[in-house]
Coordinates of C-alpha atoms in Angstrom, one line a residue:
M191 CA 80.5 96.6 81.6
D192 CA 83.7 94.7 81.1
A193 CA 84.4 92.0 83.7
D194 CA 87.3 90.0 84.9
E195 CA 87.0 86.9 87.2
F196 CA 89.0 86.0 90.3
D197 CA 88.8 83.7 93.2
Y198 CA 89.4 86.5 95.7
V199 CA 88.8 90.3 95.2
I200 CA 90.4 92.4 97.9
V201 CA 89.2 96.0 98.3
G202 CA 91.9 98.3 99.6
G203 CA 95.7 98.1 99.4
G204 CA 96.6 99.2 102.9
S205 CA 98.3 97.3 105.7
A206 CA 95.6 94.7 105.7
G207 CA 95.1 94.4 102.0
C208 CA 98.8 94.1 101.1
L209 CA 99.2 91.2 103.6
L210 CA 96.0 89.5 102.3
A211 CA 97.2 89.7 98.7
N212 CA 100.5 88.2 99.7
R213 CA 99.0 85.3 101.7
L214 CA 96.0 84.4 99.4
S215 CA 98.1 84.5 96.2
A216 CA 100.6 82.1 97.8
D217 CA 98.3 79.3 96.4
P218 CA 99.0 79.3 92.7
A219 CA 95.7 77.7 92.0
K220 CA 93.9 80.9 93.3
R221 CA 93.6 84.0 91.2
V222 CA 93.7 87.1 93.4
C223 CA 92.8 90.8 92.6
L224 CA 93.9 93.7 94.8
L225 CA 92.1 97.0 94.2
E226 CA 93.7 100.2 95.3
A227 CA 92.6 103.8 94.6
G228 CA 96.1 105.1 94.9
T229 CA 99.3 103.6 93.5
D230 CA 102.7 102.2 94.4
D231 CA 104.2 105.6 95.1
R232 CA 108.1 105.8 95.4
W233 CA 108.1 109.4 96.6
I234 CA 111.2 110.1 98.7
W235 CA 109.1 111.6 101.6
I236 CA 107.4 108.2 102.1
D237 CA 110.7 106.5 102.6
I238 CA 112.3 109.2 104.9
P239 CA 110.6 108.7 108.2
V240 CA 110.2 112.3 109.1
G241 CA 108.4 112.7 105.7
Y242 CA 105.1 112.1 107.5
L243 CA 105.1 115.9 107.9
Y244 CA 104.8 116.2 104.1
C245 CA 102.5 113.1 103.5
I246 CA 99.8 113.9 106.0
A247 CA 97.3 116.5 104.6
N248 CA 98.7 115.9 101.1
P249 CA 96.2 114.5 98.6
R250 CA 99.0 112.5 97.0
T251 CA 99.1 110.2 100.0
D252 CA 96.1 111.1 102.1
W253 CA 92.3 110.8 101.5
M254 CA 92.0 114.3 103.1
Y255 CA 88.9 113.6 105.2
R256 CA 87.6 116.0 107.9
T257 CA 85.4 115.2 110.8
A258 CA 82.1 116.9 111.4
A259 CA 82.1 119.8 113.9
E260 CA 82.7 118.1 117.3
P261 CA 80.9 119.6 120.3
G262 CA 83.5 117.9 122.6
L263 CA 86.2 119.8 120.7
N264 CA 84.3 123.1 121.3
G265 CA 82.8 123.1 117.8
R266 CA 86.0 122.4 115.9
D267 CA 86.3 120.0 112.9
I268 CA 89.6 118.4 112.4
H269 CA 91.7 116.8 109.7
Y270 CA 91.3 113.0 109.6
A271 CA 94.2 111.6 107.8
R272 CA 93.9 108.2 106.1
G273 CA 96.6 106.8 103.9
R274 CA 96.1 106.5 100.1
G275 CA 98.3 104.2 98.0
L276 CA 99.7 100.7 98.2
G277 CA 100.6 100.6 101.9
G278 CA 97.7 102.6 103.1
C279 CA 98.1 104.3 106.4
S280 CA 101.5 102.6 106.9
L281 CA 102.7 105.2 104.2
I282 CA 102.0 108.1 106.5
N283 CA 101.7 106.8 110.1
A284 CA 103.9 107.1 113.1
M285 CA 105.6 103.7 112.3
I286 CA 105.1 102.7 116.0
Y287 CA 104.9 98.9 116.5
M288 CA 102.4 98.5 119.3
R289 CA 100.2 95.4 119.9
G290 CA 98.2 96.7 122.9
Q291 CA 97.4 94.8 126.1
K292 CA 96.5 91.2 126.8
R293 CA 93.1 92.4 128.2
D294 CA 92.2 93.9 124.8
Y295 CA 92.3 90.5 123.0
D296 CA 90.8 88.5 125.8
E297 CA 87.9 91.0 125.7
W298 CA 87.5 90.4 121.9
A299 CA 87.4 86.7 122.6
A300 CA 84.6 87.2 125.2
L301 CA 82.6 89.5 122.9
T302 CA 82.8 87.3 119.9
G303 CA 82.7 83.9 121.6
D304 CA 85.8 82.9 119.8
D305 CA 88.9 82.0 121.8
G306 CA 90.9 82.5 118.6
W307 CA 91.0 86.2 119.3
S308 CA 92.4 85.9 122.8
W309 CA 96.0 87.1 123.5
D310 CA 97.5 83.6 123.8
K311 CA 96.1 82.8 120.3
V312 CA 96.9 86.0 118.5
L313 CA 100.5 86.3 119.9
P314 CA 101.8 83.7 117.4
V315 CA 99.9 85.5 114.6
F316 CA 101.8 88.7 115.4
K317 CA 105.0 86.8 115.5
Q318 CA 104.3 85.1 112.1
H319 CA 105.1 88.2 110.0
E320 CA 107.4 90.0 112.4
D321 CA 111.2 90.5 111.9
S322 CA 112.2 91.9 115.2
H323 CA 115.6 93.4 115.9
R324 CA 115.3 91.4 119.2
G325 CA 115.4 88.1 117.3
A326 CA 113.1 85.2 117.8
G327 CA 111.7 84.5 121.3
H328 CA 108.6 83.9 123.3
F329 CA 107.2 87.4 122.5
H330 CA 108.8 88.2 119.2
G331 CA 109.4 86.7 115.7
A332 CA 112.3 86.9 113.3
G333 CA 112.4 86.4 109.6
G334 CA 109.0 87.8 108.8
E335 CA 108.2 90.5 106.3
L336 CA 107.6 93.3 108.7
R337 CA 110.8 94.7 110.1
V338 CA 110.7 96.2 113.6
E339 CA 113.7 98.1 114.9
E340 CA 114.9 100.5 117.6
Q341 CA 114.8 104.2 116.7
R342 CA 118.1 105.6 115.5
L343 CA 118.4 108.8 117.5
S344 CA 118.2 110.0 121.1
W345 CA 117.2 113.2 122.9
K346 CA 118.3 114.2 126.3
I347 CA 114.9 116.0 126.9
L348 CA 113.1 112.7 126.4
D349 CA 115.5 110.9 128.8
R350 CA 114.8 113.5 131.3
F351 CA 111.0 113.1 130.9
A352 CA 111.4 109.3 131.4
R353 CA 113.4 110.0 134.6
A354 CA 110.7 112.4 135.7
A355 CA 108.0 109.8 135.1
E356 CA 110.0 107.4 137.2
Q357 CA 110.2 110.0 140.0
A358 CA 106.4 110.2 139.7
G359 CA 106.1 106.5 140.3
I360 CA 106.0 105.2 136.7
P361 CA 108.7 102.5 136.2
R362 CA 110.7 101.9 133.0
T363 CA 109.9 99.1 130.6
E364 CA 112.1 97.4 128.0
D365 CA 109.3 96.0 125.9
F366 CA 105.9 97.4 125.3
N367 CA 104.7 94.3 123.3
T368 CA 104.5 91.5 126.0
G369 CA 100.8 92.0 126.7
N370 CA 101.6 94.4 129.6
N371 CA 102.8 97.8 128.4
A372 CA 102.8 99.6 131.8
G373 CA 105.8 102.0 132.1
S374 CA 108.0 104.3 130.1
G375 CA 110.3 103.3 127.2
R376 CA 111.3 104.0 123.7
F377 CA 108.9 103.1 120.9
E378 CA 110.0 100.5 118.4
V379 CA 109.2 101.3 114.8
T380 CA 108.5 99.6 111.5
Q381 CA 111.8 100.8 109.8
R382 CA 114.7 99.1 108.1
T383 CA 118.0 100.9 108.8
G384 CA 116.4 104.3 109.1
V385 CA 113.9 103.9 106.2
R386 CA 110.1 103.5 106.6
W387 CA 109.1 99.9 106.1
H388 CA 105.5 100.1 105.1
A389 CA 103.1 97.3 104.2
G390 CA 103.5 97.8 100.4
K391 CA 107.3 97.1 100.7
A392 CA 106.9 94.4 103.3
F393 CA 104.1 92.3 101.8
L394 CA 103.3 93.3 98.2
R395 CA 106.4 94.3 96.3
P396 CA 108.2 90.9 96.9
V397 CA 105.2 89.0 95.3
R398 CA 103.8 91.4 92.9
K399 CA 105.0 89.5 89.9
R400 CA 103.2 86.3 90.8
P401 CA 101.2 85.3 87.7
N402 CA 98.0 84.7 89.8
L403 CA 98.1 88.1 91.5
V404 CA 96.6 91.1 89.7
V405 CA 97.2 94.5 91.4
R406 CA 94.9 97.2 90.0
D407 CA 96.0 100.6 91.2
Y408 CA 94.1 103.8 90.5
S409 CA 91.0 101.7 90.8
T410 CA 88.3 102.8 93.1
A411 CA 85.6 100.5 94.3
Q412 CA 82.2 102.1 93.5
R413 CA 79.9 99.5 95.0
L414 CA 79.5 95.8 95.7
V415 CA 77.5 93.7 93.3
F416 CA 75.1 91.1 94.7
D417 CA 73.2 88.1 93.3
G418 CA 70.5 87.8 96.0
R419 CA 72.4 87.6 99.3
R420 CA 75.7 86.6 97.7
C421 CA 78.4 89.2 96.9
I422 CA 79.6 88.3 93.4
G423 CA 82.0 91.2 92.7
V424 CA 83.0 94.8 92.9
E425 CA 82.1 97.6 90.4
V426 CA 85.3 99.5 89.9
R427 CA 86.0 103.0 88.5
N428 CA 89.2 103.0 86.4
G429 CA 91.4 106.0 87.2
R430 CA 93.8 105.3 84.4
H431 CA 93.7 106.6 80.8
D432 CA 93.5 103.1 79.3
G433 CA 90.7 100.6 79.5
P434 CA 87.0 101.0 80.3
A435 CA 85.8 103.7 82.6
T436 CA 84.2 101.1 84.9
W437 CA 84.6 97.3 85.1
L438 CA 83.5 94.4 87.2
A439 CA 85.9 92.5 89.4
R440 CA 84.0 89.3 89.7
A441 CA 84.6 87.0 92.6
R442 CA 84.2 83.2 92.2
G443 CA 85.0 82.8 95.9
E444 CA 84.9 85.9 98.1
V445 CA 85.2 89.7 98.2
I446 CA 87.2 90.9 101.2
L447 CA 86.9 94.5 102.3
A448 CA 90.1 95.9 103.7
A449 CA 89.4 99.6 103.0
G450 CA 89.6 100.6 106.7
A451 CA 87.4 102.1 109.3
V452 CA 86.1 104.8 107.0
G453 CA 86.3 103.1 103.6
S454 CA 84.7 99.7 104.4
P455 CA 81.5 100.9 106.0
Q456 CA 81.2 103.6 103.3
L457 CA 81.3 101.0 100.6
L458 CA 78.8 98.7 102.4
Q459 CA 76.4 101.6 102.7
L460 CA 76.8 102.7 99.1
S461 CA 76.1 99.0 98.1
G462 CA 72.8 98.8 100.1
V463 CA 74.1 97.2 103.2
G464 CA 73.4 99.2 106.3
A465 CA 70.8 101.0 108.3
P466 CA 67.6 101.1 106.2
G467 CA 66.8 104.7 107.2
L468 CA 70.2 106.0 106.1
L469 CA 69.9 104.1 102.8
A470 CA 66.4 105.3 102.1
A471 CA 67.5 108.9 102.7
H472 CA 69.9 108.6 99.7
Q473 CA 67.6 106.5 97.5
I474 CA 69.8 103.4 97.8
P475 CA 67.9 100.1 97.6
V476 CA 68.3 97.9 100.6
V477 CA 70.2 94.7 99.8
H478 CA 70.5 93.8 103.5
A479 CA 69.5 95.7 106.6
L480 CA 72.4 95.9 109.0
D481 CA 72.2 98.7 111.6
G482 CA 75.7 98.3 112.9
V483 CA 77.4 99.3 109.6
G484 CA 79.2 102.6 110.3
A485 CA 78.3 102.7 114.0
N486 CA 80.7 102.1 117.0
L487 CA 83.4 104.4 115.7
Q488 CA 86.2 104.6 118.3
D489 CA 89.4 106.7 118.2
H490 CA 92.1 107.8 120.5
L491 CA 92.0 111.6 121.2
Q492 CA 95.4 113.0 122.0
L493 CA 95.7 116.0 124.3
R494 CA 98.8 117.8 123.2
M495 CA 100.3 119.6 126.2
A496 CA 103.4 121.7 125.3
F497 CA 106.2 123.1 127.5
K498 CA 108.9 125.7 126.7
V499 CA 112.3 124.8 128.1
R500 CA 115.7 126.4 128.4
G501 CA 119.2 125.1 128.2
I502 CA 118.5 121.9 126.3
R503 CA 118.3 120.9 122.7
T504 CA 115.0 120.3 121.0
L505 CA 114.1 119.8 117.3
N506 CA 112.5 123.3 117.2
T507 CA 115.8 125.1 117.4
M508 CA 117.6 122.6 115.1
A509 CA 115.0 122.7 112.4
N510 CA 114.9 126.5 112.5
S511 CA 118.7 126.8 111.9
L512 CA 120.4 126.5 108.5
W513 CA 123.3 124.7 110.2
G514 CA 120.9 122.4 112.0
K515 CA 119.1 121.5 108.8
A516 CA 122.4 120.8 107.0
W517 CA 123.6 118.6 109.9
M518 CA 120.4 116.6 109.9
G519 CA 120.5 116.1 106.2
L520 CA 124.2 114.9 106.2
E521 CA 123.6 112.6 109.2
Y522 CA 120.8 110.9 107.4
A523 CA 122.5 110.8 104.0
F524 CA 125.7 109.1 105.3
R525 CA 124.5 107.2 108.4
R526 CA 120.7 106.8 108.1
R527 CA 120.5 108.2 111.7
G528 CA 119.4 111.4 113.4
P529 CA 116.2 113.5 113.3
L530 CA 115.2 112.6 109.8
T531 CA 114.7 109.0 111.0
M532 CA 112.2 110.3 113.6
A533 CA 108.9 108.8 114.1
P534 CA 106.4 111.4 115.3
S535 CA 107.1 110.2 118.8
Q536 CA 110.1 108.5 120.3
L537 CA 109.2 108.1 124.0
G538 CA 106.1 106.3 125.2
V539 CA 104.5 106.1 128.6
F540 CA 101.6 103.9 129.6
W541 CA 100.0 104.4 133.0
H542 CA 96.8 104.8 135.0
S543 CA 95.0 108.2 134.9
S544 CA 93.6 107.3 138.3
P545 CA 93.9 104.3 140.7
E546 CA 90.5 102.7 139.8
H547 CA 91.9 101.5 136.4
A548 CA 93.3 98.0 136.8
T549 CA 95.6 98.3 133.7
P550 CA 97.1 101.4 132.0
N551 CA 94.3 103.4 130.4
I552 CA 96.4 106.3 129.0
E553 CA 99.3 106.5 126.6
Y554 CA 101.9 109.3 126.2
H555 CA 103.6 110.2 123.0
V556 CA 106.5 112.5 124.0
Q557 CA 108.1 114.6 121.4
P558 CA 111.2 116.9 121.4
L559 CA 109.3 119.5 119.4
S560 CA 106.2 121.6 119.4
L561 CA 103.9 123.0 116.7
D562 CA 100.3 124.3 116.6
K563 CA 99.1 121.3 114.5
F564 CA 100.5 118.8 111.9
G565 CA 101.5 120.6 108.8
D566 CA 102.4 123.8 110.6
P567 CA 106.0 124.9 111.1
L568 CA 107.8 124.1 114.4
H569 CA 107.8 126.9 117.0
R570 CA 111.0 128.9 117.0
F571 CA 111.6 128.5 120.8
P572 CA 112.9 125.2 122.4
A573 CA 110.0 123.1 123.6
F574 CA 108.7 119.6 124.0
T575 CA 105.2 118.1 123.7
A576 CA 103.7 115.5 126.0
S577 CA 100.7 114.2 124.1
V578 CA 98.4 111.9 126.2
C579 CA 95.4 109.9 125.0
N580 CA 92.6 107.9 126.7
L581 CA 93.3 104.3 125.5
R582 CA 89.7 103.1 126.2
P583 CA 87.3 105.9 125.4
T584 CA 83.6 105.3 126.1
S585 CA 82.5 107.9 123.5
R586 CA 81.2 106.4 120.3
G587 CA 80.8 107.9 116.9
H588 CA 79.9 106.9 113.3
V589 CA 80.8 106.9 109.6
R590 CA 77.8 107.6 107.3
I591 CA 77.5 108.3 103.6
V592 CA 76.0 111.7 102.8
S593 CA 75.1 110.9 99.2
A594 CA 74.8 107.9 96.8
D595 CA 77.7 109.3 94.9
P596 CA 80.8 107.2 95.6
G597 CA 83.0 110.2 95.2
A598 CA 81.4 112.1 98.1
K599 CA 83.3 111.9 101.4
P600 CA 81.3 110.4 104.2
E601 CA 80.3 112.1 107.4
I602 CA 82.8 111.2 110.2
R603 CA 81.6 112.0 113.6
C604 CA 83.7 110.8 116.5
N605 CA 81.8 112.4 119.4
Y606 CA 85.0 112.9 121.3
L607 CA 84.6 113.7 125.1
S608 CA 80.8 113.1 124.9
T609 CA 80.8 111.0 128.1
A610 CA 81.4 112.1 131.7
E611 CA 84.0 109.2 132.0
D612 CA 86.0 110.5 129.0
R613 CA 86.0 114.0 130.3
K614 CA 87.2 112.8 133.7
V615 CA 90.0 110.8 132.2
A616 CA 91.0 113.8 130.2
A617 CA 91.2 116.1 133.3
D618 CA 93.1 113.4 135.3
A619 CA 95.6 112.9 132.4
L620 CA 96.4 116.6 132.1
R621 CA 97.0 116.7 135.9
L622 CA 99.2 113.7 135.7
T623 CA 101.3 115.3 133.0
R624 CA 101.8 118.4 135.1
R625 CA 102.9 116.2 138.0
I626 CA 105.5 114.4 135.9
V627 CA 106.8 117.7 134.5
S628 CA 107.1 119.1 138.1
M629 CA 109.5 116.3 139.1
P630 CA 113.2 117.2 139.8
A631 CA 114.6 115.6 136.6
L632 CA 113.1 118.3 134.5
Q633 CA 113.5 121.4 136.7
P634 CA 117.0 122.4 135.5
Y635 CA 115.3 123.2 132.2
A636 CA 112.6 125.4 133.7
P637 CA 109.6 123.8 131.9
E638 CA 106.8 126.3 131.3
E639 CA 103.4 125.1 130.1
F640 CA 102.0 127.1 127.2
L641 CA 99.4 124.6 126.0
P642 CA 96.8 124.6 127.3
G643 CA 98.1 126.9 130.1
A644 CA 98.9 126.4 133.8
A645 CA 96.1 128.7 135.0
L646 CA 93.5 126.1 134.0
T647 CA 93.0 123.8 137.1
S648 CA 89.3 123.0 137.7
D649 CA 87.6 119.9 136.2
D650 CA 85.4 122.2 134.0
D651 CA 88.5 124.2 132.9
L652 CA 90.5 121.1 132.0
A653 CA 87.6 119.5 130.2
R654 CA 87.2 122.6 128.0
A655 CA 91.0 122.8 127.6
A656 CA 91.0 119.2 126.4
G657 CA 88.4 120.2 123.7
D658 CA 90.7 123.1 122.7
I659 CA 94.0 121.1 122.4
G660 CA 92.6 117.6 121.5
T661 CA 93.0 116.1 118.1
T662 CA 92.9 112.6 116.6
I663 CA 95.9 110.4 116.9
F664 CA 94.6 108.6 113.7
H665 CA 93.4 105.4 115.2
P666 CA 89.8 105.0 114.0
V667 CA 88.3 101.5 114.5
G668 CA 85.1 99.6 115.1
T669 CA 82.7 100.6 112.3
C670 CA 82.1 97.0 111.1
R671 CA 82.7 95.4 114.5
M672 CA 82.9 91.7 115.3
G673 CA 80.2 90.2 117.5
R674 CA 77.9 87.3 118.2
S675 CA 74.9 88.5 116.2
A676 CA 73.7 91.3 114.0
E677 CA 70.9 92.0 116.5
A678 CA 73.5 93.1 119.0
G679 CA 74.9 95.7 116.5
A680 CA 77.7 93.6 115.1
V681 CA 78.5 93.6 111.4
V682 CA 80.7 90.5 111.1
D683 CA 81.0 87.3 113.0
A684 CA 84.2 85.9 114.6
Q685 CA 85.2 84.5 111.1
L686 CA 84.8 88.1 109.7
R687 CA 81.9 87.1 107.5
V688 CA 79.2 89.8 107.1
F689 CA 76.1 88.7 108.9
G690 CA 73.3 87.6 106.6
L691 CA 75.4 87.7 103.4
E692 CA 77.6 85.2 101.5
G693 CA 80.9 85.6 99.9
L694 CA 81.7 88.8 101.8
R695 CA 84.1 89.4 104.7
V696 CA 85.7 92.5 106.3
A697 CA 89.3 92.3 107.5
D698 CA 90.7 95.6 108.7
A699 CA 90.6 97.9 111.7
S700 CA 86.8 98.4 111.3
V701 CA 86.2 94.9 112.8
M702 CA 87.7 95.6 116.2
P703 CA 84.8 95.4 118.7
T704 CA 86.8 97.6 121.1
I705 CA 89.9 99.7 120.4
T706 CA 93.2 98.3 121.4
S707 CA 95.3 99.9 124.2
G708 CA 97.9 101.5 122.0
N709 CA 98.6 102.3 118.3
T710 CA 96.5 100.3 115.9
N711 CA 98.6 99.4 112.9
A712 CA 100.2 96.2 114.3
P713 CA 96.7 94.9 115.4
T714 CA 95.3 95.6 112.0
T715 CA 98.1 93.6 110.3
M716 CA 97.4 90.8 112.8
I717 CA 93.7 90.8 111.9
A718 CA 94.7 90.4 108.2
E719 CA 97.0 87.6 109.0
R720 CA 94.4 85.7 110.9
A721 CA 91.8 86.5 108.2
A722 CA 94.0 85.1 105.5
A723 CA 94.3 81.8 107.4
I724 CA 90.5 81.7 107.9
V725 CA 89.9 82.3 104.2
R726 CA 92.5 79.7 103.1
A727 CA 90.8 77.1 105.3
T728 CA 87.4 77.9 103.7
P729 CA 87.4 76.9 100.1
R730 CA 84.1 78.4 99.4
A731 CA 82.4 81.1 101.5
A732 CA 79.8 79.7 103.9
P733 CA 76.7 81.8 104.8
S734 CA 76.7 83.5 108.2
A735 CA 73.6 83.2 110.2

């Protein structure tokens, strides 16, 4: 097998991998390799924000995973989008810039024993790569690579929903990213003047010509290679027509997994790192027994309530009109404004599903549209969707290989709504949505609930309805979680080193011990920023106890 040698080999060119490649190659004395199964795609629907409708469930930009059949979703399996290409999930995500709550990071610090993961310590890390439209200040950074802007459109129906929330006792907020995101407000997005600003553009393209940075696209990691307990490289399948079919990316220093909450545990398991019983079932020799690999999967389940309205504009009617389509196209072409700049959600609301929750435990994504599911056409009648998710689910799932074949998709089992607490939060959240919609601000438009249906009122009815209308909001985390010891189920320590091995770290959403209270892309980028600083401060990988 042909081999090439580097100081650092990064597996996965998503949000974390692109930032890591930028930061680690800033030292000209270090040779860095970034491996990505996709490529630097310049497809127009990646750049146009509303193009997520074409990118999700498209093998050009999506790994096309599906979950196992979920009992909590009444036996349904669902599409599980994960971004493929340089930029990863930031190529296809909602573009929402959301850090989460102060309590999330203080909890990480307590669980890992490392104050470096506390809110006060990670806030400067967020700011380091931020270029906020707000300018520099206590909570925001300016001049970084990741542009964050206000959305470039408005909808009266969303303004009315925010007013209704206020009438229901939920105040307005001007900034969701101060550590306290309670209230309603407009989401800020990772865009530059109406164009998606993904991690590939932000972090990788500006530095791709560095002589010490090698970016290998169409290159899929097959397995990690070990010398005893030390990871010495990555076996790579070459998807191009030139060069050897497989080659070894050898690491003098470290291999850093940034393949995400599905890809990173999958690669560890294929490489003999994981639960011995699972590895034995697929005839994979055990390099290192680590039961936590692939466990602790957490995700935000969104419950998509939809309401017909009358006498007010929504995207449904515009998108189903030839004149409406023409107007949207012209507005975007000449002004970079209007519905084609839309993130999937424009209005956010964070609140308590019931009084016992000390901080907001649910998040709304409110949309001036309705459809049966992503990829389906918009309904032909005017409507809006109030999608609500439990920010701190207690259900836990897993990611597990089903074969020793690296090309086989792993089993993804989220176990949504598998705990009584999660079912209660779901029922309470649906009731709160109805309360908001019943407020005077929305009554002139005669809102009529058609999903899941106003006749469903009991706890049992609402729990079953949640299973019928629930779907992922694409926030999987936790499958290589940080912690104090492997015996407690953790996979990496607070420095992101894999327990019991040398020369191997994980730096992506999979290391989150608990899911953040909001969208997960910004926290993932922060993890990569902090990981890069840790790696740069460690000339050679030290073994983790």
